PDB file of C-alpha atoms in Angstrom:
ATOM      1  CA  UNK X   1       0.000   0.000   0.000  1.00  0.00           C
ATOM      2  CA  UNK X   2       2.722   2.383   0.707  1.00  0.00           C
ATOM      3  CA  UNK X   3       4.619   1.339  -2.553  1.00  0.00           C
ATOM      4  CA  UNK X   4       1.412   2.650  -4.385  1.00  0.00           C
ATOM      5  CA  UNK X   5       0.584   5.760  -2.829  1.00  0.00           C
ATOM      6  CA  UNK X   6       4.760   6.653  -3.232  1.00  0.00           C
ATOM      7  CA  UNK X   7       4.235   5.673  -6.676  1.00  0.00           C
ATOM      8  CA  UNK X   8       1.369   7.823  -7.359  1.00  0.00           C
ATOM      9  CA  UNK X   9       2.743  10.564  -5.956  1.00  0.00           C
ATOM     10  CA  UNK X  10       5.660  10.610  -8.065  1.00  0.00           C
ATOM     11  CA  UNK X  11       3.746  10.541 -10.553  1.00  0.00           C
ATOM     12  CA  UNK X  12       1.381  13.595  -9.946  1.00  0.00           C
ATOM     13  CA  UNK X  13       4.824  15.687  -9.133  1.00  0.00           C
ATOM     14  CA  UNK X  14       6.349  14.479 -12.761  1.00  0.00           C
ATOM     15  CA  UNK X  15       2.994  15.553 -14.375  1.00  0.00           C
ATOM     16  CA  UNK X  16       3.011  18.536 -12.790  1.00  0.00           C
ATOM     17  CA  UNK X  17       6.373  19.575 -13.031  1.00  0.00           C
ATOM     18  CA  UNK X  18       6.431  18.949 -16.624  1.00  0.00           C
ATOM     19  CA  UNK X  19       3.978  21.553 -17.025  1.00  0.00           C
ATOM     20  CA  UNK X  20       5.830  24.258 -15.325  1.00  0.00           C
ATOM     21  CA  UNK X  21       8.978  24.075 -17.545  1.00  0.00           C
ATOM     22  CA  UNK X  22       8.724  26.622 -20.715  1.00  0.00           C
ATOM     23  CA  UNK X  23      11.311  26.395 -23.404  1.00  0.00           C
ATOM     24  CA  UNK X  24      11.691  29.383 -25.286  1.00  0.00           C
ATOM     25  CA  UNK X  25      14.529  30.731 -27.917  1.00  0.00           C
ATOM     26  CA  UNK X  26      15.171  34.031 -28.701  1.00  0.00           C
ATOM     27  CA  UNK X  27      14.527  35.398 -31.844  1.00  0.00           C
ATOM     28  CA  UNK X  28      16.872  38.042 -33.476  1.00  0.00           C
ATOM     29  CA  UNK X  29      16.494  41.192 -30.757  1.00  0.00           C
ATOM     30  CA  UNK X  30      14.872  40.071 -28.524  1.00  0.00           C
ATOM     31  CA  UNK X  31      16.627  39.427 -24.937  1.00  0.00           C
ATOM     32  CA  UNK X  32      17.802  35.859 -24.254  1.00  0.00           C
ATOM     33  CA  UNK X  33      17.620  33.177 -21.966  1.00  0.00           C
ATOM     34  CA  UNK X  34      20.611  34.515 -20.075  1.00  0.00           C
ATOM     35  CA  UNK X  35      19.571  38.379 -19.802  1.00  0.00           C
ATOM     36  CA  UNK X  36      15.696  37.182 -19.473  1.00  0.00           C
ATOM     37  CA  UNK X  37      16.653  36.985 -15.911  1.00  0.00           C
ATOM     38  CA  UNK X  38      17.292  40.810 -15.737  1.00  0.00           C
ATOM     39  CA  UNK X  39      13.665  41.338 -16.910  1.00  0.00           C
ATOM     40  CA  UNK X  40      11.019  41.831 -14.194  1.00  0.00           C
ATOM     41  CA  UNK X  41       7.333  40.456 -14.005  1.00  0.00           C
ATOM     42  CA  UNK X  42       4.872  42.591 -15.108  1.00  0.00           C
ATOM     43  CA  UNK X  43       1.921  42.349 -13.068  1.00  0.00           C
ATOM     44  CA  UNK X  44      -1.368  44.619 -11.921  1.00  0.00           C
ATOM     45  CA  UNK X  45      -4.736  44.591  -9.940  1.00  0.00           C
ATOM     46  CA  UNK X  46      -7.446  47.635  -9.737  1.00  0.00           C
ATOM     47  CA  UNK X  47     -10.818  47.518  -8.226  1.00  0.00           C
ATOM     48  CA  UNK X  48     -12.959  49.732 -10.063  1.00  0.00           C
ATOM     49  CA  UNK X  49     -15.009  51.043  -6.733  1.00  0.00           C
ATOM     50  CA  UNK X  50     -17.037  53.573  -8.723  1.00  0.00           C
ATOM     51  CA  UNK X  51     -20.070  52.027 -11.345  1.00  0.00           C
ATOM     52  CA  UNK X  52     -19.535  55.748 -13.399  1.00  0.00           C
ATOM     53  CA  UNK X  53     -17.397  58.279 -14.186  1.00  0.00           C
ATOM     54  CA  UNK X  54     -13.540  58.304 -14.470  1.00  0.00           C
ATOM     55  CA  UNK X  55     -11.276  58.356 -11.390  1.00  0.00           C
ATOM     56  CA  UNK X  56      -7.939  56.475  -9.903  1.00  0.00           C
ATOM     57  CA  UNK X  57      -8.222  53.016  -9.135  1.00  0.00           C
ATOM     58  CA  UNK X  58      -8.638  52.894  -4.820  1.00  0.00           C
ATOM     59  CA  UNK X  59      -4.753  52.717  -3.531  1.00  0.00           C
ATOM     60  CA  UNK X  60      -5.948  50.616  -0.782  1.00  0.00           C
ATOM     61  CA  UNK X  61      -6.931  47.788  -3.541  1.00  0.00           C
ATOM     62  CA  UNK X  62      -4.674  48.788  -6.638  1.00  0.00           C
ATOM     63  CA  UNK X  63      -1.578  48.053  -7.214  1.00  0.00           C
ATOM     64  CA  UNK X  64       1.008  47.398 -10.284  1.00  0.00           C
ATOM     65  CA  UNK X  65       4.751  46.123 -10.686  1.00  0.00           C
ATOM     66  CA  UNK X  66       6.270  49.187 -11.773  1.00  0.00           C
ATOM     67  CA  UNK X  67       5.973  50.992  -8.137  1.00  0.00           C
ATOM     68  CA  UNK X  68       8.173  51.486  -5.844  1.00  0.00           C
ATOM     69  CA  UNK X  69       9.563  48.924  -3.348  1.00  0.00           C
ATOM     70  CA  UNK X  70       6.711  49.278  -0.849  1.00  0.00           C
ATOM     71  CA  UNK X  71       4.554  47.758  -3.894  1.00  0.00           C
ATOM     72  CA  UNK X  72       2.475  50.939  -4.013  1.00  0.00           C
ATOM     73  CA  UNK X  73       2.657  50.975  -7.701  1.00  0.00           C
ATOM     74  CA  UNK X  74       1.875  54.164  -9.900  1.00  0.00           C
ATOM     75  CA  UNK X  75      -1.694  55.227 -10.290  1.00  0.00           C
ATOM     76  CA  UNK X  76      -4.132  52.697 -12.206  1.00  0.00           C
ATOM     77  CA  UNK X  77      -6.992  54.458 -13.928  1.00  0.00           C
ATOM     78  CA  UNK X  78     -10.388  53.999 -14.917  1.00  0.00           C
ATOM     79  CA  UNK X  79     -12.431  55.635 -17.722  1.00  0.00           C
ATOM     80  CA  UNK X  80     -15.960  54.573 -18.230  1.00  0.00           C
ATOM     81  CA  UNK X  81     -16.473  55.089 -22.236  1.00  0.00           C
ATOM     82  CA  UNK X  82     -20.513  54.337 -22.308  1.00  0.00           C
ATOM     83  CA  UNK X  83     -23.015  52.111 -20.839  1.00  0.00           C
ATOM     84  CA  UNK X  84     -20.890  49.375 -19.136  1.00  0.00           C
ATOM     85  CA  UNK X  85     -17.828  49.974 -21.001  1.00  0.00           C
ATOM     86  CA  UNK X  86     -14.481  51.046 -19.614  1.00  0.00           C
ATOM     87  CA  UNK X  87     -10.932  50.891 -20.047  1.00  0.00           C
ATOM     88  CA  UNK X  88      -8.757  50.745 -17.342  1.00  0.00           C
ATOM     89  CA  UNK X  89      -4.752  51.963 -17.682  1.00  0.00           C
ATOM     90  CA  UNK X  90      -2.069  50.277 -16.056  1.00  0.00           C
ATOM     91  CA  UNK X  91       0.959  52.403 -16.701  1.00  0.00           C
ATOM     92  CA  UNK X  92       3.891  51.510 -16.826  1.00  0.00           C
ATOM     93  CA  UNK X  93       3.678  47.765 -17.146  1.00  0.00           C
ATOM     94  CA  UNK X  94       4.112  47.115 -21.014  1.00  0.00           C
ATOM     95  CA  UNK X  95       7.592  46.161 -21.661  1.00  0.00           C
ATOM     96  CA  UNK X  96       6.374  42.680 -22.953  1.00  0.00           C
ATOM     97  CA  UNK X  97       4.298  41.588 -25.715  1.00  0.00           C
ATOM     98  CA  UNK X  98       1.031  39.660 -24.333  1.00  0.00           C
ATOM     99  CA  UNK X  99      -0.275  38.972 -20.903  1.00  0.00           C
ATOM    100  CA  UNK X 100      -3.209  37.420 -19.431  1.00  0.00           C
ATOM    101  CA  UNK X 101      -6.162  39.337 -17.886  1.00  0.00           C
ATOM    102  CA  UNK X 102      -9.404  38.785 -15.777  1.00  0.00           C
ATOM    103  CA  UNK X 103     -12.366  40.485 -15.151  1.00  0.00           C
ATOM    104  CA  UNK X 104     -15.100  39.707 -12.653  1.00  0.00           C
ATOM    105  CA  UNK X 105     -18.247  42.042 -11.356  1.00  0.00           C
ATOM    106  CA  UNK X 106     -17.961  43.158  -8.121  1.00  0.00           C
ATOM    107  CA  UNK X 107     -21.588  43.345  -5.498  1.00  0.00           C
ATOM    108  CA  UNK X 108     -24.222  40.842  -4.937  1.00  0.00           C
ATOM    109  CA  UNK X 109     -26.297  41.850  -8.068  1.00  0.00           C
ATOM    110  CA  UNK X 110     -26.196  39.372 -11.487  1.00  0.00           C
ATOM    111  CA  UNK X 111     -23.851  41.385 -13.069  1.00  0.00           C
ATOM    112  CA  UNK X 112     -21.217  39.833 -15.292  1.00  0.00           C
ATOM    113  CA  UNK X 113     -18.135  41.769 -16.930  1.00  0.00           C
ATOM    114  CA  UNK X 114     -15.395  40.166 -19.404  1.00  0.00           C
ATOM    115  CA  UNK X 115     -12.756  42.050 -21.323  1.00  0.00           C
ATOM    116  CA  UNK X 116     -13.281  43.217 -24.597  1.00  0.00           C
ATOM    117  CA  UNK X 117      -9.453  42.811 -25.540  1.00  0.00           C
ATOM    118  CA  UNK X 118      -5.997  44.556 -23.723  1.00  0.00           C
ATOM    119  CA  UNK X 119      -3.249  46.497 -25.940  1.00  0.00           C
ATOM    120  CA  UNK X 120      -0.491  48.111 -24.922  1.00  0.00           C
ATOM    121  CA  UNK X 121       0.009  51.854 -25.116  1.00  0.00           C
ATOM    122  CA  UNK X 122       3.555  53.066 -25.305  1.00  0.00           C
ATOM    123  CA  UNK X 123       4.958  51.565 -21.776  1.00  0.00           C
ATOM    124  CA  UNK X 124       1.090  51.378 -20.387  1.00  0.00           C
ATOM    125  CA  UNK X 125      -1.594  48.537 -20.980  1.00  0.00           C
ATOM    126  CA  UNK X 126      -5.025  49.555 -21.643  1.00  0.00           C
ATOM    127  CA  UNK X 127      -7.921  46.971 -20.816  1.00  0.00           C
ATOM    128  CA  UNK X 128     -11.610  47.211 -22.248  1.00  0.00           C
ATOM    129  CA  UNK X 129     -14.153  45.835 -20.095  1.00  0.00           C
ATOM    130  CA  UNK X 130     -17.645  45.114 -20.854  1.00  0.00           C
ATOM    131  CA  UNK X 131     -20.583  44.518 -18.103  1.00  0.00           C
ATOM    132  CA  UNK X 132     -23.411  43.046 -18.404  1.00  0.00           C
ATOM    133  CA  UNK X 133     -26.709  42.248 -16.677  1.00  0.00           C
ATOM    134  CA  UNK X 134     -28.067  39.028 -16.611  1.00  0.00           C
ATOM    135  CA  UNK X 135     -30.450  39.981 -19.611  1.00  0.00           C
ATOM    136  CA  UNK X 136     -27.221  40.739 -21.745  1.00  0.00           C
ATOM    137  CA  UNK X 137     -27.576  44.663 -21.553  1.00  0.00           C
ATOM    138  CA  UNK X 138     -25.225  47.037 -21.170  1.00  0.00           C
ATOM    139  CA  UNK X 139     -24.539  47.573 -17.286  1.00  0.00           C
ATOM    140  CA  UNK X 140     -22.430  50.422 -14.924  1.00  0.00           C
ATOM    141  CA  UNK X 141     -21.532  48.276 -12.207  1.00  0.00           C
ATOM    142  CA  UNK X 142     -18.354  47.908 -10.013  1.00  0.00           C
ATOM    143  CA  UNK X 143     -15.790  45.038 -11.106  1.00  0.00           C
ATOM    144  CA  UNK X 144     -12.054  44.039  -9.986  1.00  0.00           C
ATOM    145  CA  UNK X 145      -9.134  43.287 -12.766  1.00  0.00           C
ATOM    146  CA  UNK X 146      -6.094  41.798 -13.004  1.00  0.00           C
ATOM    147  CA  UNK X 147      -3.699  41.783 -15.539  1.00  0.00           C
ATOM    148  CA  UNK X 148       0.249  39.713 -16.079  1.00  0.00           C
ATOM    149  CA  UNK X 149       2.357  39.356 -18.143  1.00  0.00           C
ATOM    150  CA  UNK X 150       3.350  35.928 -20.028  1.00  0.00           C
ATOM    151  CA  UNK X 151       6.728  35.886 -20.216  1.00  0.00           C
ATOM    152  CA  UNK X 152       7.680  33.234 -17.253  1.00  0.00           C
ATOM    153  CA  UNK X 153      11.399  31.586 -18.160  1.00  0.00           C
ATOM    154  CA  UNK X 154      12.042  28.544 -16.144  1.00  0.00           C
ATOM    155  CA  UNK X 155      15.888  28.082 -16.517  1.00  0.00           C
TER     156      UNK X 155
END
């Protein structure tokens, strides 16, 4: 019995750890493996605690890599550009291509948000977000995002 549970074990740690190893070879430019090390994480969080308007992001739930060392980050925005669409900035936090971002409502209505795509904008990234209600209609509500970057190297 113990044989089988150290085998399966083993196993589940070789499946997983085969998934965390990325390969990746630089192209002509780009950094390599050996500098990739130099290049920070790009990562950032906003709650959007206002359903209208355009204001900064609450400091006490906001935050983005490219602060200083306390990890206050640099001032994440919101814009709302119509009925239940807004883009929120994360300056600073561009230097790589990509990323990965969710969206989720925020309250105890049946709101639902989801991003309508993320770009970046000089050194900032700029995320659309759409909300919903339950019906499918346009929606101001209150929502929390958070975008990285994809550029993990295992060495």
């Amino acid at each position: 019995m113990k044989s089988k549970a150290l085998l399966l074990g083993s196993l589940v740690v070789g499946i997983m750890g085969a998934g965390c190893a990325v390969a990746y070879e630089a192209e002509e430019g780009e950094v390599g493996d050996a500098q990739q090390a130099f290049v920070s994480h790009a990562w950032a969080y906003a709650w959007a605690h206002q359903a209208t308007g355009s204001f900064t992001a609450s400091s006490s739930y906001s935050r983005n890599s490219s602060g200083d060392a306390s990890g206050q980050g640099v001032n994440n925005t919101v814009t709302q550009l119509g009925a239940g669409q807004y883009r929120v900035r994360f300056p600073d936090v561009g230097a790589a291509p990509g990323g990965h971002v969710q969206v989720t409502a925020y309250g105890a209505g049946a709101e639902r948000c989801k991003v309508n795509s993320w770009v970046r904008s000089g050194d900032d990234v700029d995320v659309h977000v759409n909300c919903f209600t339950a019906g499918g209609a346009p929606t101001d509500t209150r929502f929390v995002l958070v975008y990285t970057d994809d550029k993990f190297i295992v060495l």
